[in-house]
């Protein structure tokens, strides 16, 4: 994935309709990209290829997720061209994705260790609340990593505060859409785990559908970057 240049941006202005932002990955380009991302999963089941190649799905998804934010943030139409990640970039991309997930799961981890124990009347509410807080933190965490190209920014409260404090109105809209898409992704995982049989085709189908919703999430973040480019790139 090319290095991110926060100073190169498309025009800012009024946000496009929510539907237009969310449905961009459901275009031909987005469907092709989502299908291309699951190729490593299928290749992992091919004899003599090696199951380890299926793990390339994760850096591929993280890399394209960040590339989608950049593409939409620059005000470019359609979806970004699918570009393979260079071998030397796999570890940094994985590190950024892992840092974002860990930062978003911190509230849940803290409540799990120090919150009400299972069986308590407060347990379900606190568990759900901690996951909701993590999802609300998601846009600040991911955008901080995107802007700086550093995994460490996922744990930098100062970077989070800059985005939330300076862009409160726009952030609220983005956060609501982000949390809603997180809920959809979680529901898809739960439903497909119980309904779909095992095997490579089922796994690839689930990953394909998840890719579409996760790329919708990336488009929401990219739209936020586009509308506030004059402040984020300053």
PDB file of C-alpha atoms in Angstrom:
ATOM      1  CA  UNK A   1       0.000   0.000   0.000  1.00  0.00           C
ATOM      2  CA  UNK A   2       1.432   3.398  -0.900  1.00  0.00           C
ATOM      3  CA  UNK A   3       2.549   5.679   1.893  1.00  0.00           C
ATOM      4  CA  UNK A   4      -0.203   7.968   3.094  1.00  0.00           C
ATOM      5  CA  UNK A   5       0.217  11.687   2.434  1.00  0.00           C
ATOM      6  CA  UNK A   6      -2.255  13.555   4.646  1.00  0.00           C
ATOM      7  CA  UNK A   7      -1.759  16.780   2.687  1.00  0.00           C
ATOM      8  CA  UNK A   8      -3.173  15.364  -0.554  1.00  0.00           C
ATOM      9  CA  UNK A   9      -6.916  15.567  -0.328  1.00  0.00           C
ATOM     10  CA  UNK A  10     -10.037  15.883  -2.385  1.00  0.00           C
ATOM     11  CA  UNK A  11     -12.524  18.701  -1.925  1.00  0.00           C
ATOM     12  CA  UNK A  12     -14.256  19.095   1.403  1.00  0.00           C
ATOM     13  CA  UNK A  13     -17.839  20.226   1.731  1.00  0.00           C
ATOM     14  CA  UNK A  14     -21.304  18.929   2.474  1.00  0.00           C
ATOM     15  CA  UNK A  15     -21.447  15.182   3.037  1.00  0.00           C
ATOM     16  CA  UNK A  16     -23.025  13.011   0.323  1.00  0.00           C
ATOM     17  CA  UNK A  17     -26.165  11.049   1.191  1.00  0.00           C
ATOM     18  CA  UNK A  18     -25.568   8.277   3.715  1.00  0.00           C
ATOM     19  CA  UNK A  19     -26.793   5.659   1.264  1.00  0.00           C
ATOM     20  CA  UNK A  20     -24.267   6.735  -1.345  1.00  0.00           C
ATOM     21  CA  UNK A  21     -21.406   6.338   1.118  1.00  0.00           C
ATOM     22  CA  UNK A  22     -22.551   2.985   2.480  1.00  0.00           C
ATOM     23  CA  UNK A  23     -23.321   1.431  -0.908  1.00  0.00           C
ATOM     24  CA  UNK A  24     -20.102   2.353  -2.671  1.00  0.00           C
ATOM     25  CA  UNK A  25     -18.484  -1.059  -1.942  1.00  0.00           C
ATOM     26  CA  UNK A  26     -21.585  -2.767  -3.362  1.00  0.00           C
ATOM     27  CA  UNK A  27     -20.645  -1.530  -6.827  1.00  0.00           C
ATOM     28  CA  UNK A  28     -18.914  -3.763  -9.380  1.00  0.00           C
ATOM     29  CA  UNK A  29     -15.506  -2.508  -8.260  1.00  0.00           C
ATOM     30  CA  UNK A  30     -16.258  -3.169  -4.598  1.00  0.00           C
ATOM     31  CA  UNK A  31     -17.643  -6.644  -5.270  1.00  0.00           C
ATOM     32  CA  UNK A  32     -14.575  -7.544  -7.329  1.00  0.00           C
ATOM     33  CA  UNK A  33     -12.257  -6.264  -4.597  1.00  0.00           C
ATOM     34  CA  UNK A  34     -14.181  -8.140  -1.882  1.00  0.00           C
ATOM     35  CA  UNK A  35     -13.992 -11.328  -3.931  1.00  0.00           C
ATOM     36  CA  UNK A  36     -10.288 -10.817  -4.585  1.00  0.00           C
ATOM     37  CA  UNK A  37      -9.585 -10.503  -0.877  1.00  0.00           C
ATOM     38  CA  UNK A  38     -10.905 -14.020  -0.187  1.00  0.00           C
ATOM     39  CA  UNK A  39      -8.604 -15.687  -2.744  1.00  0.00           C
ATOM     40  CA  UNK A  40      -5.950 -16.481  -0.087  1.00  0.00           C
ATOM     41  CA  UNK A  41      -8.608 -18.303   1.963  1.00  0.00           C
ATOM     42  CA  UNK A  42      -9.492 -20.550  -0.981  1.00  0.00           C
ATOM     43  CA  UNK A  43      -5.841 -21.051  -1.944  1.00  0.00           C
ATOM     44  CA  UNK A  44      -5.141 -22.297   1.569  1.00  0.00           C
ATOM     45  CA  UNK A  45      -7.229 -25.385   0.803  1.00  0.00           C
ATOM     46  CA  UNK A  46      -5.470 -26.183  -2.491  1.00  0.00           C
ATOM     47  CA  UNK A  47      -3.171 -29.235  -2.213  1.00  0.00           C
ATOM     48  CA  UNK A  48       0.548 -28.440  -2.182  1.00  0.00           C
ATOM     49  CA  UNK A  49      -0.114 -24.705  -1.749  1.00  0.00           C
ATOM     50  CA  UNK A  50      -0.160 -24.605   2.043  1.00  0.00           C
ATOM     51  CA  UNK A  51      -2.782 -23.596   4.586  1.00  0.00           C
ATOM     52  CA  UNK A  52      -0.509 -20.780   5.777  1.00  0.00           C
ATOM     53  CA  UNK A  53      -1.311 -18.719   2.668  1.00  0.00           C
ATOM     54  CA  UNK A  54      -4.862 -18.215   3.963  1.00  0.00           C
ATOM     55  CA  UNK A  55      -3.428 -15.928   6.642  1.00  0.00           C
ATOM     56  CA  UNK A  56      -2.594 -13.420   3.906  1.00  0.00           C
ATOM     57  CA  UNK A  57      -6.308 -12.574   3.924  1.00  0.00           C
ATOM     58  CA  UNK A  58      -5.833 -10.480   7.075  1.00  0.00           C
ATOM     59  CA  UNK A  59      -3.055  -8.111   5.881  1.00  0.00           C
ATOM     60  CA  UNK A  60      -4.804  -7.902   2.512  1.00  0.00           C
ATOM     61  CA  UNK A  61      -8.049  -6.797   4.156  1.00  0.00           C
ATOM     62  CA  UNK A  62      -6.336  -4.338   6.517  1.00  0.00           C
ATOM     63  CA  UNK A  63      -4.293  -2.863   3.672  1.00  0.00           C
ATOM     64  CA  UNK A  64      -7.295  -2.438   1.395  1.00  0.00           C
ATOM     65  CA  UNK A  65      -9.380  -1.040   4.258  1.00  0.00           C
ATOM     66  CA  UNK A  66      -6.812   1.733   4.813  1.00  0.00           C
ATOM     67  CA  UNK A  67      -6.436   2.218   1.063  1.00  0.00           C
ATOM     68  CA  UNK A  68     -10.219   2.672   0.789  1.00  0.00           C
ATOM     69  CA  UNK A  69     -10.160   5.358   3.490  1.00  0.00           C
ATOM     70  CA  UNK A  70      -7.433   7.138   1.556  1.00  0.00           C
ATOM     71  CA  UNK A  71      -9.208   6.770  -1.796  1.00  0.00           C
ATOM     72  CA  UNK A  72     -12.542   8.106  -0.548  1.00  0.00           C
ATOM     73  CA  UNK A  73     -10.768  10.745   1.544  1.00  0.00           C
ATOM     74  CA  UNK A  74      -9.124  12.129  -1.575  1.00  0.00           C
ATOM     75  CA  UNK A  75     -12.532  12.604  -3.173  1.00  0.00           C
ATOM     76  CA  UNK A  76     -11.894   9.993  -5.869  1.00  0.00           C
ATOM     77  CA  UNK A  77     -14.838   8.137  -7.435  1.00  0.00           C
ATOM     78  CA  UNK A  78     -15.546   4.436  -7.194  1.00  0.00           C
ATOM     79  CA  UNK A  79     -13.323   2.044  -5.288  1.00  0.00           C
ATOM     80  CA  UNK A  80      -9.551   1.994  -5.063  1.00  0.00           C
ATOM     81  CA  UNK A  81      -7.608  -0.264  -7.395  1.00  0.00           C
ATOM     82  CA  UNK A  82      -6.741  -3.521  -5.705  1.00  0.00           C
ATOM     83  CA  UNK A  83      -2.974  -3.516  -5.181  1.00  0.00           C
ATOM     84  CA  UNK A  84      -1.025  -6.432  -3.692  1.00  0.00           C
ATOM     85  CA  UNK A  85       0.909  -5.594  -0.543  1.00  0.00           C
ATOM     86  CA  UNK A  86       4.689  -5.754  -0.828  1.00  0.00           C
ATOM     87  CA  UNK A  87       6.281  -8.456   1.296  1.00  0.00           C
ATOM     88  CA  UNK A  88       8.120  -5.931   3.452  1.00  0.00           C
ATOM     89  CA  UNK A  89       4.847  -4.101   4.199  1.00  0.00           C
ATOM     90  CA  UNK A  90       2.931  -7.132   5.506  1.00  0.00           C
ATOM     91  CA  UNK A  91       4.217  -6.878   9.078  1.00  0.00           C
ATOM     92  CA  UNK A  92       3.630  -3.089   9.436  1.00  0.00           C
ATOM     93  CA  UNK A  93       0.109  -3.410   7.998  1.00  0.00           C
ATOM     94  CA  UNK A  94      -0.662  -6.309  10.329  1.00  0.00           C
ATOM     95  CA  UNK A  95       0.715  -4.264  13.224  1.00  0.00           C
ATOM     96  CA  UNK A  96      -1.598  -1.344  12.458  1.00  0.00           C
ATOM     97  CA  UNK A  97      -4.630  -3.577  12.156  1.00  0.00           C
ATOM     98  CA  UNK A  98      -3.782  -5.485  15.335  1.00  0.00           C
ATOM     99  CA  UNK A  99      -3.216  -2.226  17.239  1.00  0.00           C
ATOM    100  CA  UNK A 100      -6.639  -0.918  16.175  1.00  0.00           C
ATOM    101  CA  UNK A 101      -8.394  -4.099  17.300  1.00  0.00           C
ATOM    102  CA  UNK A 102      -6.569  -4.166  20.650  1.00  0.00           C
ATOM    103  CA  UNK A 103      -7.331  -0.493  21.338  1.00  0.00           C
ATOM    104  CA  UNK A 104     -11.014  -0.983  20.533  1.00  0.00           C
ATOM    105  CA  UNK A 105     -11.189  -4.063  22.781  1.00  0.00           C
ATOM    106  CA  UNK A 106      -9.491  -2.401  25.755  1.00  0.00           C
ATOM    107  CA  UNK A 107     -12.758  -1.302  27.444  1.00  0.00           C
ATOM    108  CA  UNK A 108     -14.100  -4.853  27.179  1.00  0.00           C
ATOM    109  CA  UNK A 109     -10.856  -6.325  28.541  1.00  0.00           C
ATOM    110  CA  UNK A 110     -10.812  -3.916  31.491  1.00  0.00           C
ATOM    111  CA  UNK A 111     -14.421  -4.637  32.379  1.00  0.00           C
ATOM    112  CA  UNK A 112     -13.814  -8.381  32.023  1.00  0.00           C
ATOM    113  CA  UNK A 113     -10.999  -8.263  34.567  1.00  0.00           C
ATOM    114  CA  UNK A 114     -12.280  -5.650  37.008  1.00  0.00           C
ATOM    115  CA  UNK A 115     -16.003  -5.364  36.347  1.00  0.00           C
ATOM    116  CA  UNK A 116     -18.950  -7.363  37.692  1.00  0.00           C
ATOM    117  CA  UNK A 117     -18.516 -11.129  37.604  1.00  0.00           C
ATOM    118  CA  UNK A 118     -20.627 -13.455  35.497  1.00  0.00           C
ATOM    119  CA  UNK A 119     -23.942 -14.083  37.211  1.00  0.00           C
ATOM    120  CA  UNK A 120     -24.219 -10.545  38.517  1.00  0.00           C
ATOM    121  CA  UNK A 121     -27.269  -8.555  37.437  1.00  0.00           C
ATOM    122  CA  UNK A 122     -24.924  -5.852  36.133  1.00  0.00           C
ATOM    123  CA  UNK A 123     -22.783  -8.258  34.086  1.00  0.00           C
ATOM    124  CA  UNK A 124     -24.739  -8.206  30.761  1.00  0.00           C
ATOM    125  CA  UNK A 125     -25.139  -4.434  30.809  1.00  0.00           C
ATOM    126  CA  UNK A 126     -21.470  -3.749  31.572  1.00  0.00           C
ATOM    127  CA  UNK A 127     -20.247  -6.220  28.919  1.00  0.00           C
ATOM    128  CA  UNK A 128     -22.503  -4.706  26.278  1.00  0.00           C
ATOM    129  CA  UNK A 129     -21.572  -1.188  27.382  1.00  0.00           C
ATOM    130  CA  UNK A 130     -17.850  -1.902  27.161  1.00  0.00           C
ATOM    131  CA  UNK A 131     -18.227  -3.248  23.620  1.00  0.00           C
ATOM    132  CA  UNK A 132     -20.266  -0.163  22.673  1.00  0.00           C
ATOM    133  CA  UNK A 133     -17.564   2.133  24.086  1.00  0.00           C
ATOM    134  CA  UNK A 134     -14.913   0.255  22.094  1.00  0.00           C
ATOM    135  CA  UNK A 135     -16.956   0.625  18.916  1.00  0.00           C
ATOM    136  CA  UNK A 136     -17.414   4.354  19.583  1.00  0.00           C
ATOM    137  CA  UNK A 137     -13.653   4.676  19.962  1.00  0.00           C
ATOM    138  CA  UNK A 138     -13.145   2.855  16.662  1.00  0.00           C
ATOM    139  CA  UNK A 139     -13.218   5.848  14.291  1.00  0.00           C
ATOM    140  CA  UNK A 140     -10.755   7.854  16.415  1.00  0.00           C
ATOM    141  CA  UNK A 141      -8.416   4.883  16.753  1.00  0.00           C
ATOM    142  CA  UNK A 142      -8.448   3.942  13.069  1.00  0.00           C
ATOM    143  CA  UNK A 143      -8.210   7.542  11.821  1.00  0.00           C
ATOM    144  CA  UNK A 144      -5.316   8.236  14.202  1.00  0.00           C
ATOM    145  CA  UNK A 145      -3.428   5.253  12.777  1.00  0.00           C
ATOM    146  CA  UNK A 146      -4.371   6.221   9.226  1.00  0.00           C
ATOM    147  CA  UNK A 147      -3.221   9.828   9.560  1.00  0.00           C
ATOM    148  CA  UNK A 148       0.117   9.010  11.205  1.00  0.00           C
ATOM    149  CA  UNK A 149       0.833   5.637   9.556  1.00  0.00           C
ATOM    150  CA  UNK A 150       1.865   4.461  13.016  1.00  0.00           C
ATOM    151  CA  UNK A 151       0.373   1.621  15.069  1.00  0.00           C
ATOM    152  CA  UNK A 152       1.334   3.454  18.259  1.00  0.00           C
ATOM    153  CA  UNK A 153      -1.236   6.170  17.497  1.00  0.00           C
ATOM    154  CA  UNK A 154      -3.968   3.634  18.288  1.00  0.00           C
ATOM    155  CA  UNK A 155      -3.010   4.084  21.954  1.00  0.00           C
ATOM    156  CA  UNK A 156      -2.417   7.835  21.891  1.00  0.00           C
ATOM    157  CA  UNK A 157      -5.287   9.639  23.697  1.00  0.00           C
ATOM    158  CA  UNK A 158      -3.974  12.969  22.436  1.00  0.00           C
ATOM    159  CA  UNK A 159      -4.546  11.891  18.832  1.00  0.00           C
ATOM    160  CA  UNK A 160      -8.036  10.659  19.728  1.00  0.00           C
ATOM    161  CA  UNK A 161      -8.890  13.913  21.478  1.00  0.00           C
ATOM    162  CA  UNK A 162      -7.809  16.023  18.525  1.00  0.00           C
ATOM    163  CA  UNK A 163     -10.266  14.274  16.220  1.00  0.00           C
ATOM    164  CA  UNK A 164     -13.180  14.254  18.673  1.00  0.00           C
ATOM    165  CA  UNK A 165     -12.732  17.767  20.084  1.00  0.00           C
ATOM    166  CA  UNK A 166     -12.128  19.597  16.813  1.00  0.00           C
ATOM    167  CA  UNK A 167     -14.641  17.705  14.713  1.00  0.00           C
ATOM    168  CA  UNK A 168     -17.402  16.884  17.174  1.00  0.00           C
ATOM    169  CA  UNK A 169     -20.405  17.369  14.878  1.00  0.00           C
ATOM    170  CA  UNK A 170     -19.020  15.377  11.970  1.00  0.00           C
ATOM    171  CA  UNK A 171     -17.608  12.731  14.260  1.00  0.00           C
ATOM    172  CA  UNK A 172     -21.003  11.975  15.828  1.00  0.00           C
ATOM    173  CA  UNK A 173     -22.486  11.057  12.433  1.00  0.00           C
ATOM    174  CA  UNK A 174     -19.459   8.943  11.553  1.00  0.00           C
ATOM    175  CA  UNK A 175     -19.427   7.180  14.924  1.00  0.00           C
ATOM    176  CA  UNK A 176     -23.118   6.230  14.701  1.00  0.00           C
ATOM    177  CA  UNK A 177     -22.641   4.695  11.241  1.00  0.00           C
ATOM    178  CA  UNK A 178     -19.441   2.956  12.349  1.00  0.00           C
ATOM    179  CA  UNK A 179     -21.115   1.411  15.421  1.00  0.00           C
ATOM    180  CA  UNK A 180     -24.122   0.301  13.351  1.00  0.00           C
ATOM    181  CA  UNK A 181     -21.819  -1.462  10.882  1.00  0.00           C
ATOM    182  CA  UNK A 182     -19.928  -3.092  13.767  1.00  0.00           C
ATOM    183  CA  UNK A 183     -23.263  -4.485  14.963  1.00  0.00           C
ATOM    184  CA  UNK A 184     -24.047  -5.800  11.477  1.00  0.00           C
ATOM    185  CA  UNK A 185     -20.635  -7.488  11.217  1.00  0.00           C
ATOM    186  CA  UNK A 186     -21.090  -9.115  14.637  1.00  0.00           C
ATOM    187  CA  UNK A 187     -24.578 -10.334  13.654  1.00  0.00           C
ATOM    188  CA  UNK A 188     -23.248 -11.819  10.404  1.00  0.00           C
ATOM    189  CA  UNK A 189     -20.551 -13.727  12.284  1.00  0.00           C
ATOM    190  CA  UNK A 190     -23.049 -15.096  14.817  1.00  0.00           C
ATOM    191  CA  UNK A 191     -25.638 -16.095  12.207  1.00  0.00           C
ATOM    192  CA  UNK A 192     -23.216 -17.667   9.728  1.00  0.00           C
ATOM    193  CA  UNK A 193     -21.450 -19.620  12.481  1.00  0.00           C
ATOM    194  CA  UNK A 194     -24.721 -21.362  13.270  1.00  0.00           C
ATOM    195  CA  UNK A 195     -26.222 -21.665   9.774  1.00  0.00           C
ATOM    196  CA  UNK A 196     -23.359 -22.252   7.345  1.00  0.00           C
ATOM    197  CA  UNK A 197     -21.624 -25.629   7.186  1.00  0.00           C
ATOM    198  CA  UNK A 198     -17.883 -25.898   7.513  1.00  0.00           C
ATOM    199  CA  UNK A 199     -15.505 -25.948   4.562  1.00  0.00           C
ATOM    200  CA  UNK A 200     -13.604 -23.505   2.350  1.00  0.00           C
ATOM    201  CA  UNK A 201     -16.585 -22.299   0.305  1.00  0.00           C
ATOM    202  CA  UNK A 202     -18.627 -21.405   3.377  1.00  0.00           C
ATOM    203  CA  UNK A 203     -15.640 -19.653   4.942  1.00  0.00           C
ATOM    204  CA  UNK A 204     -14.970 -17.712   1.740  1.00  0.00           C
ATOM    205  CA  UNK A 205     -18.645 -16.742   1.401  1.00  0.00           C
ATOM    206  CA  UNK A 206     -18.749 -15.411   4.948  1.00  0.00           C
ATOM    207  CA  UNK A 207     -15.505 -13.491   4.414  1.00  0.00           C
ATOM    208  CA  UNK A 208     -16.857 -12.026   1.165  1.00  0.00           C
ATOM    209  CA  UNK A 209     -20.008 -10.681   2.858  1.00  0.00           C
ATOM    210  CA  UNK A 210     -17.988  -9.360   5.810  1.00  0.00           C
ATOM    211  CA  UNK A 211     -15.635  -7.614   3.381  1.00  0.00           C
ATOM    212  CA  UNK A 212     -18.513  -5.672   1.829  1.00  0.00           C
ATOM    213  CA  UNK A 213     -19.718  -4.355   5.188  1.00  0.00           C
ATOM    214  CA  UNK A 214     -16.188  -3.622   6.445  1.00  0.00           C
ATOM    215  CA  UNK A 215     -15.439  -1.686   3.255  1.00  0.00           C
ATOM    216  CA  UNK A 216     -18.667   0.261   3.793  1.00  0.00           C
ATOM    217  CA  UNK A 217     -17.214   1.128   7.179  1.00  0.00           C
ATOM    218  CA  UNK A 218     -13.972   2.250   5.523  1.00  0.00           C
ATOM    219  CA  UNK A 219     -15.964   4.436   3.120  1.00  0.00           C
ATOM    220  CA  UNK A 220     -17.695   6.104   6.063  1.00  0.00           C
ATOM    221  CA  UNK A 221     -14.301   6.940   7.574  1.00  0.00           C
ATOM    222  CA  UNK A 222     -12.972   8.098   4.199  1.00  0.00           C
ATOM    223  CA  UNK A 223     -15.967  10.392   3.778  1.00  0.00           C
ATOM    224  CA  UNK A 224     -15.206  11.874   7.203  1.00  0.00           C
ATOM    225  CA  UNK A 225     -11.614  12.526   6.084  1.00  0.00           C
ATOM    226  CA  UNK A 226     -12.807  14.154   2.830  1.00  0.00           C
ATOM    227  CA  UNK A 227     -15.228  16.501   4.573  1.00  0.00           C
ATOM    228  CA  UNK A 228     -12.629  17.577   7.135  1.00  0.00           C
ATOM    229  CA  UNK A 229      -9.475  17.424   4.998  1.00  0.00           C
ATOM    230  CA  UNK A 230      -8.649  21.093   5.618  1.00  0.00           C
ATOM    231  CA  UNK A 231      -8.335  20.382   9.358  1.00  0.00           C
ATOM    232  CA  UNK A 232      -6.987  16.843   9.401  1.00  0.00           C
ATOM    233  CA  UNK A 233      -4.220  17.639   6.964  1.00  0.00           C
ATOM    234  CA  UNK A 234      -3.198  20.877   8.588  1.00  0.00           C
TER     235      UNK A 234
END
